[in-house]
Structures are given as C-alpha cells and as structure tokens.
Coordinates of C-alpha atoms in Angstrom, one line a residue:
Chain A
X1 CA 0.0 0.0 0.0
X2 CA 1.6 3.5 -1.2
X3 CA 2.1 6.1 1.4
X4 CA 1.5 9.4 1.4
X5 CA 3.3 11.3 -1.3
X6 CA 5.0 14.9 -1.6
X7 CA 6.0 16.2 -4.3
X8 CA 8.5 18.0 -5.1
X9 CA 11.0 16.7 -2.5
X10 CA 13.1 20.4 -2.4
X11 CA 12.1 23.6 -4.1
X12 CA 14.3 26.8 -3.5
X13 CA 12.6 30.1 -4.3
X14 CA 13.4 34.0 -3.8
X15 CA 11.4 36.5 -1.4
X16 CA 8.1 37.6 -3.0
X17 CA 7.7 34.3 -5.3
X18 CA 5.0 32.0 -4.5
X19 CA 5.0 28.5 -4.5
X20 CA 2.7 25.6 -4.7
X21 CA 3.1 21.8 -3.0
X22 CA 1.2 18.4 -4.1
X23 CA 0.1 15.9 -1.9
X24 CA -1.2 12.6 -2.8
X25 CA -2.7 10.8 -0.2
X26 CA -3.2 6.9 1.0
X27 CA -5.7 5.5 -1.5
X28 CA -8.7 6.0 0.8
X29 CA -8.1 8.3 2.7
X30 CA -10.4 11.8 2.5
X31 CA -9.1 13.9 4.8
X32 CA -5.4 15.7 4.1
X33 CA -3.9 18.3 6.7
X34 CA -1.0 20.2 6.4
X35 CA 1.8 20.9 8.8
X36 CA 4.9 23.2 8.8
X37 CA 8.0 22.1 10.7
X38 CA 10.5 24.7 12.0
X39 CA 13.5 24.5 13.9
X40 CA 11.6 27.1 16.3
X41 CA 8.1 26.4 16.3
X42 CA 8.5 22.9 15.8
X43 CA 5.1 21.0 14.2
X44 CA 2.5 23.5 13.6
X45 CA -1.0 22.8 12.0
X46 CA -1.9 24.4 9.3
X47 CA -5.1 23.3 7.7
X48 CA -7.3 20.2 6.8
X49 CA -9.2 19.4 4.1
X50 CA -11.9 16.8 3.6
X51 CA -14.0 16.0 0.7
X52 CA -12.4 19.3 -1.1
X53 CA -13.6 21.6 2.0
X54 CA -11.5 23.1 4.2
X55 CA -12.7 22.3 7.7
X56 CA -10.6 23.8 9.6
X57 CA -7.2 26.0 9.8
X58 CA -4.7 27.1 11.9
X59 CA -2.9 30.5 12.7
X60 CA -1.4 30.9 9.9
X61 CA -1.2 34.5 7.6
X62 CA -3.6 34.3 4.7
X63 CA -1.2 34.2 2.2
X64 CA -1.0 30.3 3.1
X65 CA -3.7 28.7 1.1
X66 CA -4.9 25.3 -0.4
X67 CA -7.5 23.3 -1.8
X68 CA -8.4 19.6 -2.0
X69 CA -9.6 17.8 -5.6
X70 CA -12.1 15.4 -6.0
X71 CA -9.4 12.4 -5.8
X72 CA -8.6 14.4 -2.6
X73 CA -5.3 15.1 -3.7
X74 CA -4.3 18.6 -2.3
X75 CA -2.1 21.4 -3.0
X76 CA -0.8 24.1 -0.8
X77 CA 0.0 27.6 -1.5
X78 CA 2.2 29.9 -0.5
X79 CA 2.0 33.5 -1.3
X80 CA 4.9 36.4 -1.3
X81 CA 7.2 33.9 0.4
X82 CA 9.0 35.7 3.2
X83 CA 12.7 34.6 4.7
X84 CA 10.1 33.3 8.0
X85 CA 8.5 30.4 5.6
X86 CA 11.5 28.3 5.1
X87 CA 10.8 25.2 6.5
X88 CA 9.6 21.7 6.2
X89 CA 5.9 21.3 5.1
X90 CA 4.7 18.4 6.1
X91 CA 1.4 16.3 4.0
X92 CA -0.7 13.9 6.4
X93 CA -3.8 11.7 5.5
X94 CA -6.5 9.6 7.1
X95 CA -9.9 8.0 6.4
X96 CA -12.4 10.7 7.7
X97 CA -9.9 12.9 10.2
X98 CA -10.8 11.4 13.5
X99 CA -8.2 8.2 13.1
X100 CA -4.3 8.5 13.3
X101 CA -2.9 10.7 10.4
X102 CA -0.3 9.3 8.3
X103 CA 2.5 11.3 7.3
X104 CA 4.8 12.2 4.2
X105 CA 8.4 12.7 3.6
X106 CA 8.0 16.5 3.3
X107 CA 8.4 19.0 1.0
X108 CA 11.8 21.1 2.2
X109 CA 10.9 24.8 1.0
X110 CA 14.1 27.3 1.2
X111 CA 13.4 31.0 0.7
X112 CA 16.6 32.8 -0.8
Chain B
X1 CA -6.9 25.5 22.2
X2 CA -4.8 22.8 23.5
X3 CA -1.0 22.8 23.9
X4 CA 1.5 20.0 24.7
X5 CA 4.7 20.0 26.6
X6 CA 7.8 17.7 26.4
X7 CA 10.0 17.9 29.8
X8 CA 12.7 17.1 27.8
X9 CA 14.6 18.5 24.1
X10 CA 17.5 15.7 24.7
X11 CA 18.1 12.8 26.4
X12 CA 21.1 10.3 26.2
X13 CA 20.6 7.0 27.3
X14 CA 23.1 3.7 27.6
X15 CA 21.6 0.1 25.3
X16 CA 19.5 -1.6 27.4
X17 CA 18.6 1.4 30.1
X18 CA 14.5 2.2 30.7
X19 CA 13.0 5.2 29.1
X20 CA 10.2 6.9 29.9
X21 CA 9.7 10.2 28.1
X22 CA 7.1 13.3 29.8
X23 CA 4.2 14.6 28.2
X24 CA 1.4 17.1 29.6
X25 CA -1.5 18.3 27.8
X26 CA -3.3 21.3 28.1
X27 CA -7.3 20.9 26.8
X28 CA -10.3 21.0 28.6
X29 CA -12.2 18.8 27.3
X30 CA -11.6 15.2 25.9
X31 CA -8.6 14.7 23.7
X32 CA -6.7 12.2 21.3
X33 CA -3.7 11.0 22.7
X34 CA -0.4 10.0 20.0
X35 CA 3.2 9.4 20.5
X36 CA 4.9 9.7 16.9
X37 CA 8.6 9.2 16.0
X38 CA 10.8 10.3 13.7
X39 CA 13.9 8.6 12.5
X40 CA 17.0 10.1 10.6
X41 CA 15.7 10.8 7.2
X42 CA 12.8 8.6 7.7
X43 CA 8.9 10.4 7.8
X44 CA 6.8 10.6 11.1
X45 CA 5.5 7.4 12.2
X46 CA 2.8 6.5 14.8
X47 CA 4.1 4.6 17.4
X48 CA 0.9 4.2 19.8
X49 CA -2.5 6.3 20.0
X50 CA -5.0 6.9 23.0
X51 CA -8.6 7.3 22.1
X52 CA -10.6 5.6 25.2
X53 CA -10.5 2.9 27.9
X54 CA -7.6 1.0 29.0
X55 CA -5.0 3.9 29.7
X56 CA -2.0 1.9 29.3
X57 CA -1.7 1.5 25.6
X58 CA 1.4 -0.7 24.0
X59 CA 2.8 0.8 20.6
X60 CA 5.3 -0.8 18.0
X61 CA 8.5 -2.0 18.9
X62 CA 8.1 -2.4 22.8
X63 CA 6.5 0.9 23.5
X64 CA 4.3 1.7 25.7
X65 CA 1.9 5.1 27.4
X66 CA -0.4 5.6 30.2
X67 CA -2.9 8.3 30.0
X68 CA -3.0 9.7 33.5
X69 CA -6.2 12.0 33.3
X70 CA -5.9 13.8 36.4
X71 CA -2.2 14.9 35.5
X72 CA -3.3 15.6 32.1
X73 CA -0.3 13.3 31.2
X74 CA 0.7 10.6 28.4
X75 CA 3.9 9.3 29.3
X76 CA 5.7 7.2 26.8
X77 CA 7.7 4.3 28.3
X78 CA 9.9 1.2 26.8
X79 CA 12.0 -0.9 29.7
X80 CA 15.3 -1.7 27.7
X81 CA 16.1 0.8 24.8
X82 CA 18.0 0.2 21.7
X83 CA 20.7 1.5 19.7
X84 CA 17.8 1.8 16.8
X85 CA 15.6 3.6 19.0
X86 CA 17.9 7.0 18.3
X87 CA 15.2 9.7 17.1
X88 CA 12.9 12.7 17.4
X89 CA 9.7 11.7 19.4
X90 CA 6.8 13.9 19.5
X91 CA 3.9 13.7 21.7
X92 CA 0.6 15.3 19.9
X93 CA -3.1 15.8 21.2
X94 CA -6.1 16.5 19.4
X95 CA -9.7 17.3 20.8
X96 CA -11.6 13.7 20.4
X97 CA -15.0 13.6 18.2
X98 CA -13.4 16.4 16.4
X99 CA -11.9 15.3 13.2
X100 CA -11.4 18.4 11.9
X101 CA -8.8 19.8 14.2
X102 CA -5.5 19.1 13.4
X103 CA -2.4 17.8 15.7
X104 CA -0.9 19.8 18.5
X105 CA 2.7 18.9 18.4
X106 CA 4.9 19.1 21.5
X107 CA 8.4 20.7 20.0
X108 CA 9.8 16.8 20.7
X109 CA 12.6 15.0 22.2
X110 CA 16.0 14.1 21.1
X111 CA 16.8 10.5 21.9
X112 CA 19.9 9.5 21.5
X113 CA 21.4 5.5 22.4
X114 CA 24.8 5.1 22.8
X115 CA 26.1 1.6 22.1

C-alpha cells in the first residue's frame, strides 16, 4: 500500500515568489492536513481538508492557502514567500480525520 | 486551544537502560492522545494512539503510554532501549470527536542510544 506522497522533495525560491506543494494521499483516505516544521516552532497545523472543504485551519497568515480535488489530492499555497517560511511542510492523511494521520516525507521549502 | 509540553529536548541513554519520556497536555475537554517518532531521514510514524479505555496503551517496537487524566499526562515508556531507538519523538493531542482539528505537536525530544 503506497504512502502518502509529496512532491516535489526540495524547491528553492526567492522573497516575494509563491510556490505551490502536491500531496497525494493513502488510497482511501479523505481527509489531508497540512503541517509546517520549523527549527523554532517545531510541528504547527496548518489546515485540513476533507472531501475538497477546508474544515478547519490554523494561525497561519492568509497568504498560506490550499485546496483539496475530487481524488482528494491537495495542493498548498504559499503567497509572497518571506525569509520566516523556510521550513519543512509536512502532508498527512487519514480515512475521515478522526483516526491516526499518516504522514509524508515533506516538502523542504528554502526561501533565498 | 490545546497545547502540549515535552519535559525534555535531549536525552542520552546507555543500550539496554528504561525510558520513559514526559508529556502534559493542556485541553479542557476530551482529547486524542499519539506518540509519533521520527527517524534520521525517515517520515513521522505513529508509534501508539490513546482514544478511550484502558489507559495503558502498547505501541510498536516495545513501547508503551499511560494516560494519567488527572495529570493531564501521556507518558511514553519502553524498559530496555535500543541503539535503533535514536530519534525525534513527538507527543501530539487532538480534541476527540473532532476530526477536523489538526495535531498539537509538542516541539519533541531528542533521543539519543549510545552503544
């Protein structure tokens, strides 16, 4: 059984760029959350989707964003990428939200 | 909102000594109880989950946790560590019945075996 996939593995980008992440979860699985991993803050929540809605998000700025597609696939967005959003972003799926999520390698992200 | 608290960043422990790694939560209601590791280049993995009853819960590879309620603690434990038990360990809560709340991290625990 596949895991839960991240794509791409690294991405570099410069101030003010925006970037977008892919996640593909566990065949099965309709809800997909999103985490960001920093030295600092350590594991923070970001937001979860299930069955394409958002249902709920964590303190984040608005600039981060995503959506979730009928295969519940999701993408993440980041928005005029600031020096503060380097970090590890972190895909995690599960059957409805309410069992234990299941997590991805990561996407490194590294603002220049 | 919740928050959770790991005693401590790093501990260094001899093969074969007992662990047992602090965790409190902060929530007041009912909550989801997980202990997740992460090896060196290797993704988060569950290692044991608390959702109701017995409060001692047994994980993978020899752990185990005991949901105290009254000290708002899951503990994780394992009597005789291994050289292959060096990693990041993160306790996380999430309110229970709510599936659309995401993970409360604590910021983890080194743990590193010496042979």
């Amino acid at each position: 059984k596949a895991g839960v996939t991240q794509t791409p593995r690294y991405l570099i980008k410069t101030r003010g760029q925006q970037v977008t992440l892919s996640c593909s979860p566990i065949s099965g699985h309709r809800s997909v959350s999103w985490y960001q991993q920093t030295p600092g803050q350590g594991l923070q929540f970001l937001f979860e989707y299930f069955s394409e809605t958002q249902r709920n998000k964590g303190n984040f700025p608005g600039r981060f964003s995503g959506r979730q597609f009928s295969n519940s696939r999701s993408e993440m967005n980041v928005s005029t990428l600031e020096l503060g959003d380097s970090a590890l972003y972190l895909c995690a799926s599960s059957r409805t939200g309410d069992q234990p999520q299941h997590f991805g390698d990561g996407t490194r992200l590294s603002i220049l | 909102a919740q928050s959770v608290s790991q005693h401590n960043h790093h501990v260094i422990l001899s093969e074969a000594a007992s662990l047992e790694l602090g965790c409190n939560y902060s929530y007041g209601g009912t909550v989801n109880l997980f202990w997740y590791v992460q090896y060196p280049g290797q993704h988060l993995q569950l290692l044991l989950k608390y959702f109701s009853g017995d409060p001692l819960v047994k994980g993978i590879k020899g752990f185990e946790a005991e949901f105290i309620k009254s000290k708002f603690s899951f503990n994780l434990r394992k009597p005789s560590v291994q050289w292959s038990d060096t990693a990041e360990y993160f306790c996380a809560v999430n309110p229970s019945g709510g599936g659309a709340d995401g993970l409360t991290f604590g910021k983890g625990t080194h743990l590193i075996i010496q042979p």
